[in-house]
Coordinates of C-alpha atoms in Angstrom, one line a residue:
X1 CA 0.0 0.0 0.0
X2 CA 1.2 3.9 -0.9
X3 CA 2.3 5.3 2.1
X4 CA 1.0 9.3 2.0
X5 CA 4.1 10.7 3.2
X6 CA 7.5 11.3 1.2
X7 CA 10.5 9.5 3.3
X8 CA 14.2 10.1 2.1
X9 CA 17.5 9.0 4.1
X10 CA 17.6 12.4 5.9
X11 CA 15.1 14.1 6.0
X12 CA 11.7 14.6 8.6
X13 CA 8.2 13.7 7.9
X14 CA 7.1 15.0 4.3
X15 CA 3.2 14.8 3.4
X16 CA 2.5 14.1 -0.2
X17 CA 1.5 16.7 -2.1
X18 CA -2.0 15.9 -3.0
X19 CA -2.5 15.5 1.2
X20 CA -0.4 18.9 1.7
X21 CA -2.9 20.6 -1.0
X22 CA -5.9 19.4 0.5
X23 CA -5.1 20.1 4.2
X24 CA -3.9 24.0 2.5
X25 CA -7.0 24.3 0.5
X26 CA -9.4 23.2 3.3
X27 CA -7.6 25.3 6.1
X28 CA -7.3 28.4 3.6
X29 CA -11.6 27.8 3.3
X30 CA -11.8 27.3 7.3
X31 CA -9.7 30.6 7.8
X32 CA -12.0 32.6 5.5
X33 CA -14.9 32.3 7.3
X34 CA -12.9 33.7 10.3
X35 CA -12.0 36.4 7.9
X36 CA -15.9 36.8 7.0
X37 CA -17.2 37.2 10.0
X38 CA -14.7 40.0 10.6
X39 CA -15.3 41.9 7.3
X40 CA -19.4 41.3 8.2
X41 CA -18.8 43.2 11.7
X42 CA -16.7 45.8 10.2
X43 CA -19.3 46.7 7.7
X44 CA -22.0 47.0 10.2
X45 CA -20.2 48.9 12.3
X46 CA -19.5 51.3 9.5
X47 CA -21.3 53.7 8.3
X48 CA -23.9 51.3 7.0
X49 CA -25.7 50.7 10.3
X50 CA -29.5 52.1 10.8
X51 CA -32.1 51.8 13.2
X52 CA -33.6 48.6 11.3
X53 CA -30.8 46.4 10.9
X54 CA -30.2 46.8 14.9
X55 CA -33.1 45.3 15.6
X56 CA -32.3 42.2 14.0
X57 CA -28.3 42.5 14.3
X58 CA -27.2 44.2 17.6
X59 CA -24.3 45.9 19.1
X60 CA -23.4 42.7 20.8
X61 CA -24.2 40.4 17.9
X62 CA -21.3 42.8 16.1
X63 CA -19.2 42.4 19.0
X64 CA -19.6 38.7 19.1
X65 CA -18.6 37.8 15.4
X66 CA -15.0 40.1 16.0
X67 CA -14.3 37.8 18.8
X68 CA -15.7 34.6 16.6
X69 CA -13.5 35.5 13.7
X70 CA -10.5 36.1 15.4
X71 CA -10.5 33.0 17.5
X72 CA -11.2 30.9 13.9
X73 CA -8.1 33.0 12.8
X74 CA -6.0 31.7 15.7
X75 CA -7.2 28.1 15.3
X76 CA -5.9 28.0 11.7
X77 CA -2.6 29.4 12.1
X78 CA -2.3 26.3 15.1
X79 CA -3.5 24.2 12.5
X80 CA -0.8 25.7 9.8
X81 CA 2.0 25.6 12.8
X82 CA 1.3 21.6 13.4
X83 CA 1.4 20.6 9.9
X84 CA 4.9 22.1 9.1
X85 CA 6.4 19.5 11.1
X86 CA 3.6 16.9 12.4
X87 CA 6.3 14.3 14.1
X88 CA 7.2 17.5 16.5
X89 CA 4.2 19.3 17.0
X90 CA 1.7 16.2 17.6
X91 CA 0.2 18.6 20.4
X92 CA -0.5 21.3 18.2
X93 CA -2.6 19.0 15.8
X94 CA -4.5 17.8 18.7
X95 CA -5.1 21.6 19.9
X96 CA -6.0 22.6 16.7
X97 CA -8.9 19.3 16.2
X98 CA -10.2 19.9 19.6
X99 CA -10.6 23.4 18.7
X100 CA -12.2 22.8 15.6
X101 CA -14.8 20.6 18.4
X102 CA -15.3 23.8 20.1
X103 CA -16.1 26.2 17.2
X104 CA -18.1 23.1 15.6
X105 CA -20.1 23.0 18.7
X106 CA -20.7 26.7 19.5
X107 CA -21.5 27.8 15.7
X108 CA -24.3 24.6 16.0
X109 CA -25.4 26.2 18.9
X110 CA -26.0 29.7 17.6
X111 CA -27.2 28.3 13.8
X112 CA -29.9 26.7 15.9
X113 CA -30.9 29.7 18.4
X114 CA -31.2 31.7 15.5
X115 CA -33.7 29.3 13.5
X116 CA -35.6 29.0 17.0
X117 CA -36.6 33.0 16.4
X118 CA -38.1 32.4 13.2
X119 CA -40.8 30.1 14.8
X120 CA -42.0 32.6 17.0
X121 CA -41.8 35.9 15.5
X122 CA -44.8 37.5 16.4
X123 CA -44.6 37.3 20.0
X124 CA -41.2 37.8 19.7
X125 CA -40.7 40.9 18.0
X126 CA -43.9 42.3 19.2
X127 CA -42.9 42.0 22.9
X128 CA -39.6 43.8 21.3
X129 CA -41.6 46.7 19.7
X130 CA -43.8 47.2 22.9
X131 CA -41.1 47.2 25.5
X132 CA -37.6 47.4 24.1
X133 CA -36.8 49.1 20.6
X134 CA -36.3 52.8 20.8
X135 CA -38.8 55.5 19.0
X136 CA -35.8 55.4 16.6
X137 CA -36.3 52.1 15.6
X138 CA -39.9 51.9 15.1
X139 CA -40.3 55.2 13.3
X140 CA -37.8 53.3 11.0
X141 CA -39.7 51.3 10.4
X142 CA -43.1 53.7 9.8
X143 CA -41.5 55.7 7.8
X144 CA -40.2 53.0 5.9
X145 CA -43.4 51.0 5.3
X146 CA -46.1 53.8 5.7
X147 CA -47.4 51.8 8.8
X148 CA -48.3 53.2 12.4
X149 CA -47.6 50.9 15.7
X150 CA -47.4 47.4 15.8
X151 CA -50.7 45.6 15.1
X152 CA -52.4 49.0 14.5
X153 CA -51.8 52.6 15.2
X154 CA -53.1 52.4 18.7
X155 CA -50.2 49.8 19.4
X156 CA -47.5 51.6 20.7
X157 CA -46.8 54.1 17.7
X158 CA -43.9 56.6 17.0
X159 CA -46.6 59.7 16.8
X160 CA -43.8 61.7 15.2
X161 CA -44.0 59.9 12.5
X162 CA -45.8 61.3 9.3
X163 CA -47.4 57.8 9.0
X164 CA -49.2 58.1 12.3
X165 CA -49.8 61.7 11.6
X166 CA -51.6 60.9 8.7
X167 CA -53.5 57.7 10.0
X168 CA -57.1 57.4 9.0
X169 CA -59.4 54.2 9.5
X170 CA -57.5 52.7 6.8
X171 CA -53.9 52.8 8.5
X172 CA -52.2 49.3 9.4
X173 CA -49.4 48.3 11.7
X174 CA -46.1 47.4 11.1
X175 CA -46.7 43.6 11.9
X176 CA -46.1 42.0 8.3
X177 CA -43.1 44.3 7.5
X178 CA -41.7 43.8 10.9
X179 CA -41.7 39.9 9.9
X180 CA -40.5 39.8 6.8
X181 CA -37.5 41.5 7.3
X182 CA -36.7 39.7 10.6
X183 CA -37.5 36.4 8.4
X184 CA -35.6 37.2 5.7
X185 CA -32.2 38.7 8.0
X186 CA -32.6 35.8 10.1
X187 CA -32.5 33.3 7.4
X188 CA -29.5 34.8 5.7
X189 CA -27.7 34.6 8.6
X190 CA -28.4 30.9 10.2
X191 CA -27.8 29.9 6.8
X192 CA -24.1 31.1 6.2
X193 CA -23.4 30.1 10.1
X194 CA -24.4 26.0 9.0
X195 CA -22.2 26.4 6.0
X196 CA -19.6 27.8 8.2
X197 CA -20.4 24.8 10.3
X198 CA -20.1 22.4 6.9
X199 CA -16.4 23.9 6.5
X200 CA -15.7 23.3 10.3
X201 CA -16.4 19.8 10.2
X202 CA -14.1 19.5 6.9
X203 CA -11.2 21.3 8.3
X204 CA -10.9 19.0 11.6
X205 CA -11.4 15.5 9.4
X206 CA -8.3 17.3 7.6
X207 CA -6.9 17.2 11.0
X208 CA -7.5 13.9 11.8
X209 CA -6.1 12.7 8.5
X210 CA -2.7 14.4 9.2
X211 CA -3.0 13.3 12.8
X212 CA -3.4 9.8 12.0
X213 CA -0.7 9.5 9.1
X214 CA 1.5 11.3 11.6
X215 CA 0.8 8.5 14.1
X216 CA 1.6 5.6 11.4
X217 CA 4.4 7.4 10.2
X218 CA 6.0 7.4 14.1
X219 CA 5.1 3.6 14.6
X220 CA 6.5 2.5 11.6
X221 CA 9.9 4.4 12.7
X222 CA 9.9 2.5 15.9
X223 CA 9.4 -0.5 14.8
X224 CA 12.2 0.0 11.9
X225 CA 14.4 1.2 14.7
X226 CA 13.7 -1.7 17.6
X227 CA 14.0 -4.6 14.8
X228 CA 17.6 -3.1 13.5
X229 CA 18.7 -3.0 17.2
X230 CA 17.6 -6.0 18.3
X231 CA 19.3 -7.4 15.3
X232 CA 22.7 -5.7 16.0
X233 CA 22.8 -6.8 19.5
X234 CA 22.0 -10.7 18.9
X235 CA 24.6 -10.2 16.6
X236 CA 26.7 -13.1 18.0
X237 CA 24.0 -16.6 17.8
X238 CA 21.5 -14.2 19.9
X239 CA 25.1 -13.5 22.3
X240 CA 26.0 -10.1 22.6
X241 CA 29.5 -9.2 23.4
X242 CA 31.2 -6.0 24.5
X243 CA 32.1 -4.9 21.2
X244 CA 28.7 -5.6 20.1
X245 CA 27.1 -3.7 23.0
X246 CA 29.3 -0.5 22.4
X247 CA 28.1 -0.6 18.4
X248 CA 24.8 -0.8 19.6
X249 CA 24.3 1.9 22.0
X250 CA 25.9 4.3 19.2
X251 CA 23.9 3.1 16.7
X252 CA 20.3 3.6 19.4
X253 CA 21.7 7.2 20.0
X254 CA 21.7 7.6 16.1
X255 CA 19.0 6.3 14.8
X256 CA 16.4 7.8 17.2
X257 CA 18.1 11.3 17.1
X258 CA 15.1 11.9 14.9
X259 CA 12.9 11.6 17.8
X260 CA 14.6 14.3 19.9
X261 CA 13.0 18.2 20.2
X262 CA 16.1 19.2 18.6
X263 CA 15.9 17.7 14.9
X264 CA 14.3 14.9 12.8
X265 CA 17.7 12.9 11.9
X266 CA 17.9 9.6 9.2
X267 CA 16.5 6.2 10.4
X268 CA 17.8 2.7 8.7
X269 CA 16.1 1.4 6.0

């Protein structure tokens, strides 16, 4: 069977290329959505927030995806750090997979809160409009959609607005428009957080896969090693002698140099 790493005389662990590319490609895709979620809060915080998008998106929401993207930008550069030398730095491949467990579970988490506030958005966001959005907000919102309050213009309305000025026995509330743009901002947004989910998953089975040929790649080292030195020393019809002994603890120190912090050093073949 292939083996999926490149072995020479001197050299440390190599991956083969077509692992190395797909370990890059999937931790360059893993490290973009890091890099999303901070371009998303930037632009929010820019001058492109308004009164409407903070009722869906708020200061904290912004606050949380800076802190979400950063720590998916740290993860991947421990991922990047482990796989430039994966018979060193076994720890860092571990760090980086149970990492990628943490982010997996949390994003879950917050794809499926979000989805929960579609199923109840009138209560919801009514109970919002009576109690906790500023006049800002809902004058937004009926100046936006020519509505007045909530469920009608008795319903906690914005009076400064021209739509409640105006209101007649024909005026509506804000109800419908209030729902369909929660709906359709929610939906947007659970949606790219389980795709950033799908990438997660991805990036730690690329982690395992390095992990595990890492692990196969040690084995088959030791056991190379312990054969040729059991070898040397029963050199003699399975009787060492002196000479023997001294050849064999320089040969040990040699051959598992390679397994020292300092450098990865030649085996035997």
């Amino acid at each position: 069977m292939p083996r999926a790493v490149d072995v020479t005389t001197s050299s440390p662990l190599q991956l083969k290329r077509g692992v190395q590319f797909g370990y890059g490609l999937v931790t360059a895709c893993y490290m973009a959505t890091g890099v999303t979620a901070l371009a998303v809060a930037g632009y929010f915080l820019s001058e492109h927030s308004s009164p409407k998008r903070e009722t869906i998106v708020t200061t904290n929401v912004i606050k949380s995806l800076f802190v979400a993207g950063s720590f998916i930008i740290l993860v991947a550069f421990v991922g990047i750090i482990g796989v430039l030398a994966p018979l060193k730095r076994k720890k860092w491949l571990v760090a980086y997979i149970c990492l990628q467990v943490v982010t997996i579970i949390v994003e879950t988490g917050v794809g499926i809160w979000l989805w929960s506030r579609t199923l109840d958005i009138n209560d919801l966001y009514g109970f919002n409009w009576r109690s906790l959005w500023s006049d800002e907000m809902k004058k937004n919102y009926q100046d936006d959609y020519k509505c007045c309050g909530y469920l009608n213009p008795h319903d906690s309305p914005v009076l400064s607005s021209d739509s409640c000025r105006n209101a007649d026995a024909s005026s509506f509330g804000c109800t419908l428009f209030v729902h369909n743009f929660a709906l359709d901002s929610l939906s947007y947004i659970y949606t790219y957080v389980f795709s950033f989910v799908f990438v997660d998953v991805v990036a730690m089975l690329s982690g395992m896969v390095v992990l595990t040929i890492r692990n196969d790649e040690e084995r088959l080292r030791w056991s190379r090693a312990n054969s040729i030195f059991k070898s040397m020393k029963g050199g003699h019809g399975g009787f060492a002698t002196k000479d023997d002994d001294h050849i064999y603890r320089n040969n040990y120190e040699d051959s598992y140099a390679w397994m020292t912090p300092n450098a990865l050093t030649t085996y035997p073949h």
